[in-house]
Amino acid sequence: MPIVEIDDVDDPRLDVYRQLNQTNLTAMSGRFIAESRLLVERLLASSYQVESILAAEQFRAELLATVPPDTTIYLLRKELISAVIGFHFHRGMLACGLREPNPTLDQLLANRTVMDSESGRTIIVCPQIVDPTNLAGVIRNACAFGVDGLILGPQCADPFSRRVVRVSMGTVLQLPIRIADDLIPELDMLYHTFACTRVATVLDDRATPLRSAERPRHLALLFGSEGHGLPQDIIEHCDELVTLPMKRGTDSLNLATSTGIFLYHYSQ
């Protein structure tokens, strides 16, 4: 196992970890960053390849016992880690993972054996969730309720940005995700090829109240952004409209809350 002790914050081998609060350069290089001991553990346990680990000296023995022998480990004094990444960091451990290729729709839907089971499959489709925290909440709920895959539109936040990985508590590493260039053909394929009923979650008096909505065998559940909801052209490519009735003048909920409610209903 290559263990490299570094005492120079300008060492070019640390460039992938540099100024993480200012850039998302890892997206362009096919990498992503996991922060904290817990997320590094979850990355190591996932299918993703770990390129390197950056850790404080105190974790040497633990890393030697748990990290695969071909993974490079950079050891620094704890205070130097903050200088490298550009903000105060007290967790003492980060890792750089390699992104996997963007799956095709066929690959996404073939990822889980549940698609051949009696319970059917559940896919989430999000055209334009630009807020990383909201996207992380959707991902965490999707994993909690056994969703088979997530399809994102081209305007969505990067699902492997530092914030999404952190706020999702690393669950993004467990969920098959596809980033589509154009969602309309994807929606057509979900219906015609994979027999998914496309259900749009909307604020509309004409929509079916969630409590009355029946679960189709194969479900593609669409969520819009908190500010604007689903685009009209996306709604027009859906088979059902479902709404969550609210009281006391409330016209919307936090996206993570609403996705959790919808997913719980359809998981019963």
Short mmCIF file of C-alpha atoms in Angstrom, two decimals, residues 2-260:
data_model
loop_
_atom_site.label_atom_id
_atom_site.label_comp_id
_atom_site.label_asym_id
_atom_site.label_seq_id
_atom_site.Cartn_x
_atom_site.Cartn_y
_atom_site.Cartn_z
CA PRO A 2 1.58 3.33 -1.04
CA ILE A 3 1.69 5.59 2.02
CA VAL A 4 3.03 9.03 1.25
CA GLU A 5 3.84 11.47 4.04
CA ILE A 6 3.51 15.07 2.84
CA ASP A 7 4.40 18.26 4.69
CA ASP A 8 4.06 20.74 1.81
CA VAL A 9 0.53 22.03 1.15
CA ASP A 10 1.58 22.98 -2.39
CA ASP A 11 2.53 19.42 -3.32
CA PRO A 12 0.94 18.82 -6.77
CA ARG A 13 -0.14 15.32 -5.76
CA LEU A 14 -2.80 16.99 -3.61
CA ASP A 15 -4.28 19.09 -6.42
CA VAL A 16 -7.50 17.07 -6.63
CA TYR A 17 -8.25 18.08 -3.03
CA ARG A 18 -7.38 21.74 -3.43
CA GLN A 19 -9.84 24.61 -2.70
CA LEU A 20 -12.88 22.33 -2.63
CA ASN A 21 -15.23 25.09 -1.50
CA GLN A 22 -14.55 27.16 -4.63
CA THR A 23 -14.62 24.73 -7.53
CA ASN A 24 -16.07 21.47 -8.82
CA LEU A 25 -13.05 20.54 -10.92
CA THR A 26 -13.52 16.89 -10.03
CA ALA A 27 -16.53 16.78 -12.38
CA MET A 28 -14.34 17.58 -15.37
CA SER A 29 -11.72 15.01 -14.41
CA GLY A 30 -14.13 12.14 -13.76
CA ARG A 31 -13.57 12.18 -10.02
CA PHE A 32 -15.50 13.03 -6.86
CA ILE A 33 -14.63 13.72 -3.23
CA ALA A 34 -15.94 12.01 -0.11
CA GLU A 35 -15.48 13.93 3.15
CA SER A 36 -15.26 12.41 6.64
CA ARG A 37 -14.32 9.02 7.98
CA LEU A 38 -17.88 7.70 7.57
CA LEU A 39 -18.14 8.66 3.91
CA VAL A 40 -14.68 7.30 3.15
CA GLU A 41 -15.76 4.00 4.71
CA ARG A 42 -18.90 3.98 2.56
CA LEU A 43 -16.87 4.77 -0.54
CA LEU A 44 -14.49 1.91 0.20
CA ALA A 45 -17.47 -0.42 0.63
CA SER A 46 -19.07 0.67 -2.66
CA SER A 47 -18.45 -0.40 -6.25
CA TYR A 48 -16.54 2.82 -6.98
CA GLN A 49 -12.78 2.79 -7.39
CA VAL A 50 -10.85 4.84 -4.82
CA GLU A 51 -7.97 6.75 -6.35
CA SER A 52 -6.47 8.12 -3.14
CA ILE A 53 -7.14 8.98 0.48
CA LEU A 54 -6.04 12.15 2.26
CA ALA A 55 -5.89 11.72 6.02
CA ALA A 56 -4.40 13.01 9.22
CA GLU A 57 -1.47 11.06 10.65
CA GLN A 58 -3.65 9.77 13.53
CA PHE A 59 -5.51 7.47 11.11
CA ARG A 60 -2.41 5.63 9.87
CA ALA A 61 -3.00 2.35 11.71
CA GLU A 62 -6.71 2.27 10.92
CA LEU A 63 -6.12 2.85 7.21
CA LEU A 64 -3.40 0.23 7.03
CA ALA A 65 -5.87 -2.30 8.42
CA THR A 66 -8.85 -1.45 6.20
CA VAL A 67 -7.76 0.08 2.89
CA PRO A 68 -6.98 -2.09 -0.17
CA PRO A 69 -3.23 -2.36 -0.81
CA ASP A 70 -3.33 -0.61 -4.20
CA THR A 71 -4.88 2.60 -2.83
CA THR A 72 -2.57 5.57 -2.31
CA ILE A 73 -2.80 7.20 1.11
CA TYR A 74 -1.50 10.73 1.67
CA LEU A 75 -0.79 11.54 5.32
CA LEU A 76 -0.59 15.14 6.53
CA ARG A 77 -0.70 16.93 9.83
CA LYS A 78 -4.33 17.65 10.58
CA GLU A 79 -3.95 21.43 10.39
CA LEU A 80 -2.43 21.18 6.91
CA ILE A 81 -5.50 19.42 5.52
CA SER A 82 -7.57 22.57 6.07
CA ALA A 83 -4.94 24.62 4.27
CA VAL A 84 -5.10 22.31 1.26
CA ILE A 85 -8.87 22.05 0.88
CA GLY A 86 -9.53 25.72 1.60
CA PHE A 87 -11.76 25.64 4.68
CA HIS A 88 -11.68 24.51 8.30
CA PHE A 89 -11.99 20.74 8.34
CA HIS A 90 -12.01 18.79 11.59
CA ARG A 91 -12.96 15.31 10.37
CA GLY A 92 -9.42 14.43 9.34
CA MET A 93 -10.11 12.22 6.33
CA LEU A 94 -11.14 12.60 2.69
CA ALA A 95 -11.00 10.34 -0.35
CA CYS A 96 -11.04 10.78 -4.10
CA GLY A 97 -13.24 8.34 -6.01
CA LEU A 98 -13.50 7.72 -9.74
CA ARG A 99 -16.87 8.27 -11.39
CA GLU A 100 -18.38 5.39 -13.30
CA PRO A 101 -19.57 5.83 -16.91
CA ASN A 102 -23.03 7.34 -17.34
CA PRO A 103 -25.29 4.29 -17.79
CA THR A 104 -27.74 3.95 -20.66
CA LEU A 105 -31.41 3.64 -19.77
CA ASP A 106 -31.21 -0.09 -20.50
CA GLN A 107 -28.27 -0.45 -18.14
CA LEU A 108 -30.00 1.58 -15.44
CA LEU A 109 -33.11 -0.57 -15.53
CA ALA A 110 -31.13 -3.79 -15.67
CA ASN A 111 -29.19 -2.87 -12.56
CA ARG A 112 -31.54 -4.45 -10.07
CA THR A 113 -33.16 -7.88 -10.02
CA VAL A 114 -36.27 -6.29 -8.49
CA MET A 115 -37.40 -5.38 -12.02
CA ASP A 116 -38.21 -9.06 -12.56
CA SER A 117 -40.01 -9.49 -9.26
CA GLU A 118 -43.68 -9.25 -8.44
CA SER A 119 -43.21 -5.86 -6.79
CA GLY A 120 -42.14 -4.18 -10.03
CA ARG A 121 -39.71 -1.32 -10.35
CA THR A 122 -39.64 2.30 -9.23
CA ILE A 123 -37.72 5.00 -11.08
CA ILE A 124 -37.46 8.66 -10.08
CA VAL A 125 -37.15 11.30 -12.80
CA CYS A 126 -36.03 14.85 -11.93
CA PRO A 127 -35.80 17.32 -14.83
CA GLN A 128 -34.19 20.32 -13.14
CA ILE A 129 -33.24 20.12 -9.47
CA VAL A 130 -30.44 22.67 -9.38
CA ASP A 131 -29.98 22.85 -5.60
CA PRO A 132 -27.43 20.25 -4.42
CA THR A 133 -29.01 19.95 -0.97
CA ASN A 134 -32.43 19.22 -2.46
CA LEU A 135 -30.95 16.64 -4.82
CA ALA A 136 -29.14 14.98 -1.91
CA GLY A 137 -32.44 14.71 -0.03
CA VAL A 138 -34.11 13.06 -3.03
CA ILE A 139 -31.24 10.58 -3.33
CA ARG A 140 -31.30 9.69 0.35
CA ASN A 141 -35.07 9.10 0.26
CA ALA A 142 -34.74 7.07 -2.93
CA CYS A 143 -32.30 4.71 -1.25
CA ALA A 144 -34.40 4.48 1.91
CA PHE A 145 -37.51 3.42 -0.03
CA GLY A 146 -35.82 1.01 -2.42
CA VAL A 147 -35.93 3.02 -5.63
CA ASP A 148 -34.24 1.20 -8.52
CA GLY A 149 -32.74 4.20 -10.28
CA LEU A 150 -32.70 7.96 -10.73
CA ILE A 151 -32.81 9.82 -14.05
CA LEU A 152 -31.67 13.45 -14.02
CA GLY A 153 -32.14 16.13 -16.65
CA PRO A 154 -29.14 18.06 -17.99
CA GLN A 155 -29.94 21.11 -15.82
CA CYS A 156 -29.76 19.23 -12.53
CA ALA A 157 -27.02 19.68 -9.97
CA ASP A 158 -24.06 17.34 -10.21
CA PRO A 159 -25.05 14.23 -8.20
CA PHE A 160 -21.39 13.63 -7.34
CA SER A 161 -20.57 17.14 -6.21
CA ARG A 162 -18.96 17.38 -2.80
CA ARG A 163 -22.15 18.71 -1.23
CA VAL A 164 -24.46 16.08 -2.68
CA VAL A 165 -22.14 13.27 -1.61
CA ARG A 166 -21.93 14.73 1.90
CA VAL A 167 -25.59 15.66 2.44
CA SER A 168 -26.80 12.36 1.00
CA MET A 169 -24.56 10.64 3.58
CA GLY A 170 -22.94 8.70 0.77
CA THR A 171 -26.18 7.04 -0.34
CA VAL A 172 -25.48 8.42 -3.82
CA LEU A 173 -22.89 5.64 -4.05
CA GLN A 174 -25.65 3.02 -3.74
CA LEU A 175 -28.18 4.38 -6.26
CA PRO A 176 -27.92 3.83 -10.03
CA ILE A 177 -28.06 7.31 -11.63
CA ARG A 178 -28.36 8.35 -15.25
CA ILE A 179 -27.90 11.90 -16.55
CA ALA A 180 -29.98 12.34 -19.70
CA ASP A 181 -29.34 14.89 -22.45
CA ASP A 182 -33.06 15.03 -23.31
CA LEU A 183 -35.75 13.66 -21.00
CA ILE A 184 -38.59 13.47 -23.52
CA PRO A 185 -37.18 10.43 -25.40
CA GLU A 186 -36.36 8.86 -22.03
CA LEU A 187 -39.97 9.24 -20.89
CA ASP A 188 -41.20 7.72 -24.15
CA MET A 189 -38.84 4.78 -23.71
CA LEU A 190 -39.90 4.27 -20.09
CA TYR A 191 -43.49 3.90 -21.27
CA HIS A 192 -43.15 2.00 -24.54
CA THR A 193 -40.15 -0.21 -23.80
CA PHE A 194 -40.24 -0.71 -20.04
CA ALA A 195 -44.01 -0.43 -19.36
CA CYS A 196 -43.57 2.26 -16.71
CA THR A 197 -46.55 4.40 -15.76
CA ARG A 198 -45.26 7.98 -15.69
CA VAL A 199 -46.66 9.83 -12.68
CA ALA A 200 -46.16 13.60 -12.36
CA THR A 201 -46.26 15.11 -8.87
CA VAL A 202 -48.00 18.47 -9.26
CA LEU A 203 -49.94 21.24 -7.54
CA ASP A 204 -53.19 20.96 -9.48
CA ASP A 205 -56.80 20.66 -8.30
CA ARG A 206 -57.46 18.29 -11.21
CA ALA A 207 -54.80 15.84 -10.05
CA THR A 208 -55.55 12.69 -8.08
CA PRO A 209 -55.00 13.13 -4.31
CA LEU A 210 -52.09 10.97 -3.21
CA ARG A 211 -54.19 8.97 -0.74
CA SER A 212 -56.36 7.80 -3.68
CA ALA A 213 -53.51 7.04 -6.06
CA GLU A 214 -52.95 3.36 -6.82
CA ARG A 215 -49.53 1.90 -7.31
CA PRO A 216 -48.83 0.73 -10.88
CA ARG A 217 -46.57 -2.28 -11.23
CA HIS A 218 -43.77 -0.26 -12.85
CA LEU A 219 -43.60 3.36 -11.71
CA ALA A 220 -41.70 6.35 -13.04
CA LEU A 221 -42.26 9.12 -10.50
CA LEU A 222 -41.45 12.68 -11.58
CA PHE A 223 -40.52 15.52 -9.24
CA GLY A 224 -40.02 19.16 -10.20
CA SER A 225 -37.95 21.87 -8.59
CA GLU A 226 -39.16 23.60 -5.42
CA GLY A 227 -39.53 26.93 -7.16
CA HIS A 228 -41.16 26.02 -10.46
CA GLY A 229 -42.37 22.43 -10.30
CA LEU A 230 -42.35 20.28 -13.44
CA PRO A 231 -42.07 21.89 -16.89
CA GLN A 232 -45.28 21.72 -18.92
CA ASP A 233 -43.74 19.67 -21.74
CA ILE A 234 -42.68 17.06 -19.18
CA ILE A 235 -46.16 16.96 -17.63
CA GLU A 236 -47.66 16.41 -21.07
CA HIS A 237 -45.58 13.24 -21.41
CA CYS A 238 -46.95 11.76 -18.18
CA ASP A 239 -49.83 9.31 -17.78
CA GLU A 240 -51.11 10.42 -14.37
CA LEU A 241 -51.07 13.57 -12.26
CA VAL A 242 -50.93 13.15 -8.49
CA THR A 243 -51.00 15.84 -5.83
CA LEU A 244 -50.45 16.08 -2.09
CA PRO A 245 -53.38 18.03 -0.54
CA MET A 246 -52.28 20.57 2.08
CA LYS A 247 -54.04 22.76 4.64
CA ARG A 248 -53.82 26.24 6.21
CA GLY A 249 -52.82 27.94 3.00
CA THR A 250 -49.67 25.89 2.51
CA ASP A 251 -48.96 25.50 -1.20
CA SER A 252 -45.67 23.58 -1.14
CA LEU A 253 -43.33 21.43 0.93
CA ASN A 254 -39.59 21.00 1.08
CA LEU A 255 -38.62 18.71 -1.79
CA ALA A 256 -37.03 16.10 0.47
CA THR A 257 -40.18 16.00 2.60
CA SER A 258 -42.52 15.63 -0.36
CA THR A 259 -40.44 12.93 -2.05
CA GLY A 260 -40.39 10.99 1.20
#
